[in-house]
CSV table of C-alpha atoms and ligand atoms in Angstrom, one decimal:
chain,number,residue,atom,x,y,z
A,8,MET,CA,3.8,0.9,1.9
A,9,ASN,CA,4.0,4.9,2.4
A,10,VAL,CA,1.8,4.8,5.2
A,11,TYR,CA,3.9,2.2,7.1
A,12,ASP,CA,6.9,4.8,6.1
A,13,SER,CA,5.6,8.0,6.9
A,14,ALA,CA,4.6,6.1,10.6
A,15,ARG,CA,8.3,5.3,11.0
A,16,ILE,CA,9.6,8.4,9.8
A,17,ALA,CA,6.9,9.7,12.9
A,18,ASP,CA,8.7,7.4,15.2
A,19,MET,CA,12.1,8.8,14.4
A,20,LEU,CA,11.1,12.4,14.9
A,21,GLN,CA,9.5,11.8,17.9
A,22,LYS,CA,12.8,9.6,19.0
A,23,GLU,CA,14.4,13.5,18.0
A,24,GLY,CA,11.8,15.3,20.4
A,25,TYR,CA,9.4,16.5,17.6
A,26,GLU,CA,5.8,16.4,18.2
A,27,GLU,CA,3.0,16.4,15.8
A,28,ALA,CA,1.8,20.2,15.2
A,29,LYS,CA,-1.9,20.8,14.5
A,30,LYS,CA,-1.5,22.6,11.5
A,31,GLN,CA,0.9,23.7,9.3
A,32,GLU,CA,1.5,27.1,10.3
A,33,GLU,CA,2.5,25.9,13.4
A,34,ALA,CA,5.1,23.2,11.8
A,35,ASP,CA,8.7,23.7,12.2
A,36,LEU,CA,9.3,20.7,9.7
A,37,VAL,CA,7.1,20.1,7.2
A,38,LEU,CA,7.8,16.7,5.3
A,39,PHE,CA,5.9,15.4,2.1
A,40,ASN,CA,6.3,11.0,1.5
A,41,THR,CA,5.9,11.2,-2.0
A,42,CYS,CA,4.6,8.7,-4.4
A,43,HIS,CA,5.5,8.2,-7.9
A,44,ILE,CA,3.5,5.6,-9.5
A,45,ARG,CA,1.5,7.9,-11.7
A,46,GLU,CA,2.1,11.5,-13.1
A,47,LYS,CA,-0.7,12.9,-11.0
A,48,ALA,CA,0.7,11.7,-7.4
A,49,ALA,CA,4.2,13.1,-8.6
A,50,GLU,CA,2.9,16.0,-9.7
A,51,LYS,CA,0.8,16.8,-6.6
A,52,LEU,CA,4.1,17.1,-4.7
A,53,PHE,CA,5.3,20.3,-6.8
A,54,SER,CA,1.7,22.1,-6.3
A,55,ASP,CA,2.0,21.1,-2.1
A,56,LEU,CA,5.1,22.0,-2.0
A,57,GLY,CA,4.3,25.8,-3.4
A,58,ARG,CA,1.5,25.8,-0.5
A,59,ALA,CA,4.2,24.9,1.9
A,60,GLN,CA,7.0,27.6,0.8
A,61,ALA,CA,4.0,30.4,0.9
A,62,VAL,CA,3.3,29.6,4.5
A,63,ALA,CA,7.4,29.3,5.2
A,64,GLU,CA,7.5,32.9,4.1
A,65,GLU,CA,4.8,34.2,6.1
A,66,ARG,CA,6.1,32.4,9.1
A,67,ARG,CA,9.5,33.7,8.5
A,68,ALA,CA,8.3,37.0,8.3
A,69,ALA,CA,7.3,36.5,11.7
A,70,GLY,CA,10.6,35.5,12.3
A,71,LEU,CA,10.0,31.3,12.5
A,72,LYS,CA,12.5,29.3,10.5
A,73,THR,CA,10.5,26.3,9.2
A,74,VAL,CA,12.4,23.5,7.4
A,75,ILE,CA,11.0,21.9,4.5
A,76,GLY,CA,11.8,18.0,3.6
A,77,VAL,CA,10.8,15.6,1.3
A,78,ALA,CA,10.8,11.8,1.2
A,79,GLY,CA,9.8,8.7,-1.3
A,80,CYS,CA,9.7,7.9,-4.6
A,81,VAL,CA,9.7,11.1,-6.4
A,82,VAL,CA,13.1,11.9,-4.6
A,83,GLN,CA,14.2,8.9,-5.9
A,84,ALA,CA,13.1,9.3,-9.4
A,85,GLU,CA,13.7,13.2,-9.8
A,86,ASP,CA,16.9,13.0,-7.6
A,87,GLU,CA,19.0,16.8,-7.6
A,88,GLN,CA,16.1,17.7,-10.1
A,89,ILE,CA,13.8,17.6,-6.9
A,90,ILE,CA,15.9,21.3,-5.7
A,91,ARG,CA,16.4,22.6,-9.2
A,92,ARG,CA,12.3,22.3,-9.5
A,93,ALA,CA,12.1,23.4,-5.6
A,94,PRO,CA,15.1,25.0,-4.4
A,95,PHE,CA,13.4,26.0,-1.1
A,96,VAL,CA,13.7,22.1,-0.4
A,97,ASP,CA,15.8,21.9,2.5
A,98,PHE,CA,16.4,18.2,2.5
A,99,ALA,CA,15.4,15.4,0.1
A,100,VAL,CA,15.3,11.6,0.8
A,101,GLY,CA,14.8,8.4,-1.3
A,102,PRO,CA,12.1,5.7,0.3
A,103,LEU,CA,15.4,3.4,1.0
A,104,MET,CA,17.5,6.5,2.7
A,105,TYR,CA,14.7,7.9,4.8
A,106,HIS,CA,16.9,6.6,8.3
A,107,LYS,CA,19.0,9.8,7.3
A,108,ILE,CA,16.7,12.0,9.1
A,109,PRO,CA,17.3,12.5,12.0
A,110,GLN,CA,21.2,13.1,10.9
A,111,ILE,CA,20.2,15.7,8.6
A,112,LEU,CA,18.2,17.4,10.6
A,113,ARG,CA,20.4,17.3,13.4
A,114,ASP,CA,23.3,18.6,10.8
A,115,MET,CA,21.1,21.5,10.1
A,116,THR,CA,20.3,23.2,13.1
A,117,GLU,CA,23.4,22.7,14.8
A,118,ASN,CA,25.5,23.7,12.1
A,119,ASN,CA,23.0,25.0,9.0
A,120,GLU,CA,25.6,24.1,6.5
A,121,TYR,CA,23.5,21.0,5.0
A,122,LYS,CA,20.9,23.3,2.9
A,123,GLY,CA,19.7,21.0,-0.3
A,124,VAL,CA,20.9,17.9,0.6
A,125,VAL,CA,19.8,14.9,-1.2
A,126,HIS,CA,19.9,11.1,-0.8
A,127,THR,CA,19.4,8.7,-3.3
A,128,ASP,CA,21.5,5.6,-2.6
A,129,PHE,CA,20.5,2.5,-2.8
A,130,PRO,CA,22.3,1.4,0.5
A,131,ALA,CA,24.0,-2.4,1.1
A,132,ASP,CA,22.6,-1.7,4.6
A,133,SER,CA,19.1,-2.5,5.1
A,134,LYS,CA,17.0,1.1,6.7
A,135,PHE,CA,14.9,-1.1,9.1
A,136,ASP,CA,18.7,-1.8,10.6
A,137,PHE,CA,18.7,1.9,11.7
A,138,LEU,CA,14.9,2.6,12.4
A,139,PRO,CA,14.1,2.9,16.4
A,140,GLU,CA,11.0,0.3,17.6
A,141,ASN,CA,8.0,1.1,16.6
A,142,LYS,CA,4.6,1.2,18.9
A,143,ALA,CA,1.2,0.3,17.8
A,144,GLN,CA,-0.6,3.0,16.5
A,145,GLY,CA,-4.0,1.3,16.7
A,146,ALA,CA,-5.8,-1.9,16.5
A,147,CYS,CA,-4.7,-2.7,12.8
A,148,SER,CA,-0.7,-2.1,12.2
A,149,TYR,CA,1.1,-2.6,8.7
A,150,LEU,CA,4.2,-4.4,9.1
A,151,ALA,CA,6.9,-4.4,5.8
A,152,VAL,CA,8.5,-7.4,5.6
A,153,GLN,CA,9.7,-6.9,1.8
A,154,GLU,CA,10.5,-4.2,-0.4
A,155,GLY,CA,11.6,-3.4,-3.9
A,156,CYS,CA,10.4,-5.4,-6.6
A,157,ASN,CA,12.7,-7.3,-9.8
A,158,ASN,CA,9.9,-7.9,-12.0
A,159,PHE,CA,9.8,-4.5,-14.2
A,160,CYS,CA,6.5,-4.7,-15.5
A,161,THR,CA,6.8,-2.0,-18.5
A,162,TYR,CA,4.3,0.6,-17.3
A,163,CYS,CA,5.9,0.6,-13.8
A,164,VAL,CA,8.5,2.9,-11.8
A,165,VAL,CA,8.9,0.5,-8.7
A,166,PRO,CA,12.0,-1.2,-9.4
A,167,TYR,CA,13.6,1.7,-10.2
A,168,THR,CA,12.3,3.7,-7.3
A,169,ARG,CA,12.2,1.4,-4.6
A,170,GLY,CA,15.4,-0.9,-6.1
A,171,ALA,CA,16.2,-4.8,-6.0
A,172,GLU,CA,13.8,-7.0,-3.9
A,173,TYR,CA,14.5,-7.5,0.0
A,174,SER,CA,13.3,-9.3,2.1
A,175,ARG,CA,13.8,-8.9,6.0
A,176,PRO,CA,14.9,-11.6,7.8
A,177,VAL,CA,12.1,-13.7,9.9
A,178,ALA,CA,13.7,-12.8,13.6
A,179,ASP,CA,13.0,-9.0,12.6
A,180,VAL,CA,9.9,-9.5,11.5
A,181,LEU,CA,8.9,-11.5,14.4
A,182,LYS,CA,10.5,-9.2,16.8
A,183,GLU,CA,7.9,-6.1,15.2
A,184,ALA,CA,5.3,-8.4,15.0
A,185,LYS,CA,5.5,-8.8,18.9
A,186,ARG,CA,6.0,-5.6,19.7
A,187,LEU,CA,3.3,-4.2,18.2
A,188,ILE,CA,1.0,-6.8,19.5
A,189,ALA,CA,2.4,-5.9,23.0
A,190,THR,CA,1.6,-2.7,22.1
A,191,GLY,CA,-2.3,-3.0,20.8
A,192,THR,CA,-2.6,-4.2,17.5
A,193,VAL,CA,-4.8,-7.5,17.0
A,194,GLU,CA,-4.9,-7.1,13.6
A,195,LEU,CA,-1.0,-7.4,11.6
A,196,ASN,CA,-0.9,-6.4,7.9
A,197,LEU,CA,2.6,-7.7,6.5
A,198,LEU,CA,3.5,-5.6,3.7
A,199,GLY,CA,5.7,-5.8,0.3
A,200,GLN,CA,5.5,-4.7,-3.2
A,201,ASN,CA,5.5,-8.0,-4.2
A,202,VAL,CA,5.0,-9.6,-0.5
A,203,ASN,CA,4.9,-13.2,-2.2
A,204,SER,CA,7.9,-13.3,-3.4
A,205,TYR,CA,9.5,-12.8,0.5
A,206,HIS,CA,12.7,-14.7,0.7
A,207,GLY,CA,14.1,-14.0,4.3
A,208,GLU,CA,16.4,-16.1,6.3
A,209,ASP,CA,15.4,-17.9,9.3
A,210,GLU,CA,16.9,-18.1,13.0
A,211,GLN,CA,19.3,-20.9,11.4
A,212,GLY,CA,20.0,-18.9,7.8
A,213,LYS,CA,17.8,-20.6,5.8
A,214,GLU,CA,15.6,-19.2,3.2
A,215,ARG,CA,12.1,-19.1,4.0
A,216,ASP,CA,9.1,-17.9,2.0
A,217,LEU,CA,5.9,-16.3,3.0
A,218,ALA,CA,3.8,-18.9,3.5
A,219,TYR,CA,6.5,-20.4,6.5
A,220,LEU,CA,6.3,-16.6,7.6
A,221,LEU,CA,2.2,-16.2,7.6
A,222,ARG,CA,2.6,-19.6,9.4
A,223,ARG,CA,5.2,-18.2,12.3
A,224,VAL,CA,3.4,-14.7,12.9
A,225,ALA,CA,0.1,-16.5,12.8
A,226,GLU,CA,1.0,-18.5,16.0
A,227,LEU,CA,2.1,-15.5,18.0
A,228,ASP,CA,-0.2,-15.0,21.2
A,229,GLY,CA,-2.5,-11.9,21.1
A,230,LEU,CA,-2.5,-11.6,17.4
A,231,ARG,CA,-6.5,-12.1,16.1
A,232,ARG,CA,-6.3,-11.0,12.3
A,233,LEU,CA,-3.5,-11.8,9.9
A,234,ARG,CA,-3.8,-9.9,6.5
A,235,TYR,CA,-0.5,-9.8,3.4
A,236,THR,CA,-0.6,-7.5,0.5
A,237,THR,CA,0.4,-7.2,-2.4
A,238,SER,CA,0.9,-10.4,-4.3
A,239,TYR,CA,2.1,-11.1,-7.6
A,240,PRO,CA,-0.1,-13.5,-9.3
A,241,ALA,CA,3.1,-15.6,-10.8
A,242,ASP,CA,4.4,-15.6,-7.4
A,243,VAL,CA,1.3,-17.5,-5.4
A,244,THR,CA,2.6,-21.2,-4.7
A,245,ASP,CA,0.7,-24.2,-3.2
A,246,GLU,CA,2.2,-23.6,0.0
A,247,LEU,CA,0.8,-19.9,0.4
A,248,ILE,CA,-2.7,-21.3,-1.1
A,249,ALA,CA,-2.6,-24.1,1.9
A,250,CYS,CA,-2.1,-21.4,4.3
A,251,HIS,CA,-5.6,-20.0,3.5
A,252,ARG,CA,-7.2,-23.6,4.3
A,253,ASP,CA,-5.3,-23.8,7.1
A,254,ILE,CA,-4.6,-20.4,9.3
A,255,GLU,CA,-7.4,-19.2,11.1
A,256,ILE,CA,-6.4,-15.8,11.3
A,257,LEU,CA,-5.8,-15.2,7.8
A,258,MET,CA,-8.8,-13.1,6.5
A,259,PRO,CA,-10.9,-14.5,3.5
A,260,TYR,CA,-9.8,-11.1,1.2
A,261,LEU,CA,-6.9,-11.3,-0.9
A,262,HIS,CA,-5.7,-8.2,-3.2
A,263,LEU,CA,-4.3,-10.0,-6.1
A,264,PRO,CA,-3.9,-7.5,-9.1
A,265,ILE,CA,-4.6,-8.8,-12.5
A,266,GLN,CA,-3.7,-5.5,-14.6
A,267,SER,CA,-5.6,-6.8,-17.8
A,268,GLY,CA,-7.4,-9.2,-19.0
A,269,SER,CA,-5.5,-9.7,-22.2
A,270,ASP,CA,-3.1,-12.3,-22.8
A,271,ARG,CA,-1.7,-9.5,-25.3
A,272,ILE,CA,-1.5,-6.7,-23.0
A,273,LEU,CA,-0.3,-8.2,-20.3
A,274,LYS,CA,2.9,-9.9,-22.3
A,275,ALA,CA,3.3,-6.7,-23.5
A,276,MET,CA,3.1,-5.4,-19.6
A,277,ASN,CA,6.2,-8.0,-19.2
A,278,ARG,CA,3.8,-10.3,-16.7
A,279,ARG,CA,4.9,-13.5,-15.8
A,280,HIS,CA,1.0,-14.5,-15.9
A,281,ARG,CA,-2.0,-14.9,-18.4
A,282,SER,CA,-5.6,-14.7,-17.5
A,283,GLY,CA,-6.2,-18.2,-17.3
A,284,ASP,CA,-3.1,-18.6,-15.2
A,285,TYR,CA,-4.9,-16.2,-12.9
A,286,LEU,CA,-8.5,-17.7,-12.9
A,287,ARG,CA,-7.0,-20.6,-12.0
A,288,ILE,CA,-5.0,-19.6,-9.2
A,289,VAL,CA,-8.0,-17.9,-8.0
A,290,GLU,CA,-10.4,-20.9,-8.4
A,291,LYS,CA,-7.5,-22.9,-6.1
A,292,LEU,CA,-7.5,-20.2,-3.9
A,293,GLN,CA,-11.2,-20.2,-3.1
A,294,GLU,CA,-11.3,-24.3,-2.9
A,295,ALA,CA,-8.6,-24.0,0.0
A,296,ASN,CA,-11.1,-21.4,1.6
A,297,PRO,CA,-14.7,-21.0,-0.1
A,298,ALA,CA,-15.1,-17.9,1.8
A,299,LEU,CA,-12.2,-15.8,0.3
A,300,ARG,CA,-12.6,-13.0,-1.9
A,301,MET,CA,-10.7,-11.0,-4.2
A,302,SER,CA,-9.8,-7.8,-5.0
A,303,SER,CA,-7.3,-6.3,-7.6
A,304,ASP,CA,-6.1,-3.6,-9.2
A,305,PHE,CA,-6.4,-3.0,-13.5
A,306,ILE,CA,-4.9,-0.6,-15.7
A,307,VAL,CA,-6.7,0.6,-18.8
A,308,GLY,CA,-5.5,2.1,-22.1
A,309,PHE,CA,-2.0,0.4,-21.6
A,310,PRO,CA,-0.1,1.3,-25.3
A,311,GLY,CA,-2.0,-0.9,-27.7
A,312,GLU,CA,-5.2,-1.5,-25.9
A,313,THR,CA,-8.2,-2.4,-28.5
A,314,ASP,CA,-11.9,-2.7,-27.8
A,315,GLU,CA,-11.3,-6.4,-27.8
A,316,ASP,CA,-8.5,-6.4,-25.4
A,317,PHE,CA,-10.3,-4.1,-22.8
A,318,GLN,CA,-13.4,-6.1,-23.3
A,319,GLN,CA,-11.1,-9.4,-22.0
A,320,THR,CA,-10.6,-6.8,-19.2
A,321,LEU,CA,-14.5,-6.8,-18.2
A,322,ASP,CA,-15.1,-10.5,-19.0
A,323,VAL,CA,-12.6,-11.3,-15.8
A,324,VAL,CA,-14.3,-8.7,-13.8
A,325,ASN,CA,-17.7,-10.7,-14.2
A,326,ARG,CA,-15.8,-13.9,-13.8
A,327,VAL,CA,-13.9,-13.1,-10.6
A,328,LYS,CA,-16.5,-10.6,-8.9
A,329,TYR,CA,-14.4,-8.6,-7.5
A,330,ILE,CA,-15.5,-7.1,-3.9
A,331,GLN,CA,-13.2,-4.3,-4.4
A,332,ALA,CA,-10.7,-2.8,-6.7
A,333,PHE,CA,-8.2,0.0,-7.7
A,334,SER,CA,-8.7,1.0,-10.9
A,335,PHE,CA,-6.6,3.2,-13.3
A,336,LYS,CA,-6.0,5.0,-16.4
A,337,TYR,CA,-2.4,4.0,-17.9
A,338,SER,CA,-0.1,7.0,-16.8
A,339,ARG,CA,3.3,7.2,-19.1
A,340,ARG,CA,6.2,7.2,-16.7
A,341,ALA,CA,9.3,8.6,-18.1
A,342,GLY,CA,12.2,5.9,-18.0
A,343,THR,CA,9.8,3.0,-18.4
A,344,PRO,CA,9.6,1.2,-20.8
A,345,ALA,CA,5.8,1.2,-22.3
A,346,ALA,CA,6.4,5.1,-21.9
A,347,VAL,CA,8.1,5.1,-25.7
A,348,MET,CA,5.7,2.5,-27.3
A,349,ASP,CA,4.2,4.0,-30.1
A,350,ASN,CA,0.9,3.0,-30.2
A,351,GLN,CA,-0.5,4.8,-26.7
A,352,VAL,CA,-4.1,4.9,-26.5
A,353,GLU,CA,-6.0,8.2,-26.6
A,354,GLU,CA,-6.8,10.3,-23.1
A,355,LYS,CA,-10.5,10.3,-24.1
A,356,VAL,CA,-10.5,6.1,-25.1
A,357,LYS,CA,-8.7,6.0,-21.9
A,358,LYS,CA,-11.7,7.5,-20.1
A,359,GLU,CA,-14.6,6.0,-21.5
A,360,ARG,CA,-13.1,2.5,-20.7
A,361,LEU,CA,-12.3,3.3,-17.0
A,362,ASP,CA,-15.5,4.8,-16.7
A,363,ILE,CA,-17.1,1.5,-17.9
A,364,LEU,CA,-14.8,-0.3,-15.9
A,365,GLN,CA,-15.7,1.2,-12.7
A,366,LYS,CA,-19.2,1.3,-13.4
A,367,LEU,CA,-18.8,-2.6,-13.2
A,368,LEU,CA,-16.6,-2.8,-10.8
A,369,PHE,CA,-18.9,-0.6,-8.4
A,370,SER,CA,-21.8,-2.5,-9.0
A,371,ASN,CA,-20.0,-6.3,-8.0
A,372,GLN,CA,-18.9,-3.9,-4.9
A,373,GLU,CA,-22.4,-2.8,-4.1
A,374,ALA,CA,-24.2,-6.4,-4.6
A,375,PHE,CA,-21.6,-7.8,-2.5
A,376,ASN,CA,-21.7,-5.6,0.3
A,377,LYS,CA,-26.1,-5.8,-0.2
A,378,SER,CA,-25.4,-9.7,-0.3
A,379,CYS,CA,-24.4,-9.3,3.6
A,380,ILE,CA,-27.5,-7.4,4.9
A,381,GLY,CA,-29.1,-9.7,7.5
A,382,LYS,CA,-25.6,-11.8,8.3
A,383,VAL,CA,-23.6,-12.0,11.3
A,384,MET,CA,-20.0,-10.6,11.0
A,385,PRO,CA,-17.0,-10.3,13.4
A,386,VAL,CA,-16.0,-6.4,13.2
A,387,LEU,CA,-13.2,-4.8,14.7
A,388,PHE,CA,-13.8,-1.4,15.7
A,389,GLU,CA,-10.7,0.9,14.9
A,390,GLN,CA,-11.5,4.5,15.2
A,391,LYS,CA,-14.5,6.9,16.4
A,392,GLY,CA,-17.3,8.0,13.5
A,393,ARG,CA,-18.3,11.5,13.3
A,394,HIS,CA,-21.0,11.5,15.3
A,395,LYS,CA,-21.2,11.0,19.2
A,396,GLY,CA,-21.8,7.4,19.7
A,397,GLN,CA,-20.8,6.3,16.7
A,398,LEU,CA,-17.6,3.8,15.9
A,399,ILE,CA,-16.1,2.4,12.8
A,400,GLY,CA,-14.8,-0.9,11.8
A,401,ARG,CA,-13.9,-3.6,9.6
A,402,THR,CA,-15.2,-6.8,8.8
A,403,PRO,CA,-13.4,-10.0,7.5
A,404,TYR,CA,-13.5,-8.2,4.0
A,405,MET,CA,-12.4,-4.9,4.6
A,406,GLN,CA,-15.5,-3.3,4.1
A,407,ASN,CA,-16.2,-0.5,6.8
A,408,LEU,CA,-18.8,-0.5,9.1
A,409,HIS,CA,-20.3,1.8,11.2
A,410,ILE,CA,-22.2,1.6,14.5
A,411,GLU,CA,-23.7,3.2,17.5
A,412,THR,CA,-22.3,1.5,20.2
A,413,ASP,CA,-20.0,2.1,23.6
A,414,SER,CA,-17.2,3.7,23.1
A,415,ALA,CA,-15.6,1.4,25.1
A,416,ASN,CA,-15.6,-1.2,22.1
A,417,LEU,CA,-13.1,0.7,20.4
A,418,ASN,CA,-10.1,-1.6,19.5
A,419,LYS,CA,-12.4,-4.9,20.0
A,420,ILE,CA,-13.6,-7.3,17.8
A,421,ILE,CA,-17.2,-7.1,17.8
A,422,GLU,CA,-20.3,-10.0,16.4
A,423,VAL,CA,-22.6,-7.4,14.3
A,424,GLU,CA,-25.5,-7.9,12.4
A,425,VAL,CA,-25.3,-5.8,9.0
A,426,ILE,CA,-28.4,-3.6,8.9
A,427,ASP,CA,-28.0,-1.7,5.9
A,428,ALA,CA,-25.4,-1.1,2.8
A,429,THR,CA,-24.0,0.9,-0.1
A,430,THR,CA,-21.4,0.7,-2.2
A,431,ASN,CA,-18.3,2.3,0.1
A,432,SER,CA,-20.0,0.8,3.8
A,433,LEU,CA,-22.1,-1.0,6.0
A,434,SER,CA,-24.3,-0.3,9.1
A,435,GLY,CA,-25.0,-2.5,11.5
A,436,LYS,CA,-26.2,-3.1,15.3
A,437,GLU,CA,-25.0,-5.2,18.2
A,438,ILE,CA,-26.1,-8.3,18.7
B,18,SAH,N1,3.6,-4.9,-7.3
B,18,SAH,C1,1.9,-4.6,-7.3
B,18,SAH,C2,1.5,-3.7,-7.3
B,18,SAH,C3,2.5,-1.8,-7.2
B,18,SAH,S1,1.6,-0.5,-7.9
B,18,SAH,C4,1.3,-5.5,-8.5
B,18,SAH,O1,2.6,-5.7,-9.1
B,18,SAH,O2,0.2,-6.1,-8.7
B,18,SAH,C5,0.4,-0.2,-7.7
B,18,SAH,C6,-0.8,-0.5,-8.8
B,18,SAH,O3,-0.3,0.7,-9.6
B,18,SAH,C7,0.1,-1.6,-9.8
B,18,SAH,O4,-1.1,-2.5,-9.8
B,18,SAH,C8,-1.2,-0.6,-11.0
B,18,SAH,O5,-2.1,-1.0,-11.0
B,18,SAH,C9,-0.4,0.2,-10.9
B,18,SAH,N2,0.2,1.5,-11.5
B,18,SAH,C10,1.3,1.4,-11.7
B,18,SAH,N3,2.0,2.0,-12.6
B,18,SAH,C11,1.1,2.2,-13.3
B,18,SAH,C12,1.2,3.5,-14.4
B,18,SAH,N4,2.1,3.6,-14.9
B,18,SAH,N5,-0.6,3.6,-15.1
B,18,SAH,C13,-1.2,3.1,-14.4
B,18,SAH,N6,-1.2,2.7,-13.2
B,18,SAH,C14,-0.1,2.3,-12.7
B,19,SF4,FE1,5.8,-2.6,-10.3
B,19,SF4,FE2,4.4,-4.7,-9.5
B,19,SF4,FE3,5.3,-4.9,-11.8
B,19,SF4,FE4,6.8,-4.6,-9.6
B,19,SF4,S1,5.6,-6.1,-10.3
B,19,SF4,S2,6.6,-3.9,-11.6
B,19,SF4,S3,6.0,-3.1,-8.1
B,19,SF4,S4,3.6,-3.4,-11.2
């Protein structure tokens, strides 16, 4: 979502006449888009800001002005504190207010009186109505269709930083999708914090779900691949499962985070699914499309997690055989219910569990990648590789694949035979 937001901010700035600087020393404006999901992500901002200030000081000595701005969820969480902690920050906007950036910059440069402005409202109007039209930045594009969350998992800041669930109207999504396709996109990834609780209005004002939206988007001429992320397990409907059977361009790879395999921990996390529900959904999805493979997020060391709870997470991993996954140590986030639970798990135990889990996840990932050797797969080549003549693309399963080939194949889908595999990537040759 932050990649998408950053691209939209760049669109706005370009419209204002800004161009991308090659390096920070040359930049008149330095803007950080930030994540607050775990402590490490949030703390990184303050060290990056310190470095930006040092560069701004050097530029000032040379008679150059630098505007420093911060966007995103750290701003939402810290509010005015952000200016107290980093007084040299010129402006800060939360994730629902970044459409204000052009006006803030105009006010600052014209009147020079808006120093230290902070915008963290959850506005009644959607920011999407104020953003300029965007163009594809490559063969694969993200498209935000839903934002915010009403689930309040006890460890998570998202409902506080991104606010309540909001779904963009169907017509807006289709308009943006068409524009992205017309400017070069062949793969679309529909985004939302809980994309499968999408409930946008259609052209007649009727509320529609994600399954409906996927079918409408899949009909657009020129689109070759479709994905959506991230889904909340309890909101996977039979209609959505049927999409995996019916929509040919819907890729056979789904990110469906379970977080923990222990029902006791899932309950304490306030997740609306238990491990049995989750496994049944995976089964139904794979009945709808037997080629479908899964990825997930995991949290280890949630307050109260015992060895037995952790073993149940490993059991789920052994059952589902994820082909990719993101796993994290539980991070205590101020203001969330889990942060004040009195049964916090020791850091050392969290680390041990994360090591064990990641070893298992990586071995599954490697086994899947190796099982692809000798197979022929359609690969969408998205970027040039490090070596001359090399292109890097993605398989339907989101695996990175590199190949020596004509650069004319960039942004095309080519049939490739997989000749080698590691944990993180594949290599192939044209057939
Ligand atoms: N809406 C999605 C996830 C969005 S947050 C879902 O419910 O699955 C992305 C991931 O960050 C989560 O899946 C979770 O694994 C991780 N995460 C969120 N809060 C965390 C915390 N306090 N500590 C560790 N990981 C966290
Ligand atoms: Fe956070 Fe996802 Fe839970 Fe919402 S559903 S609170 S975004 S982890």
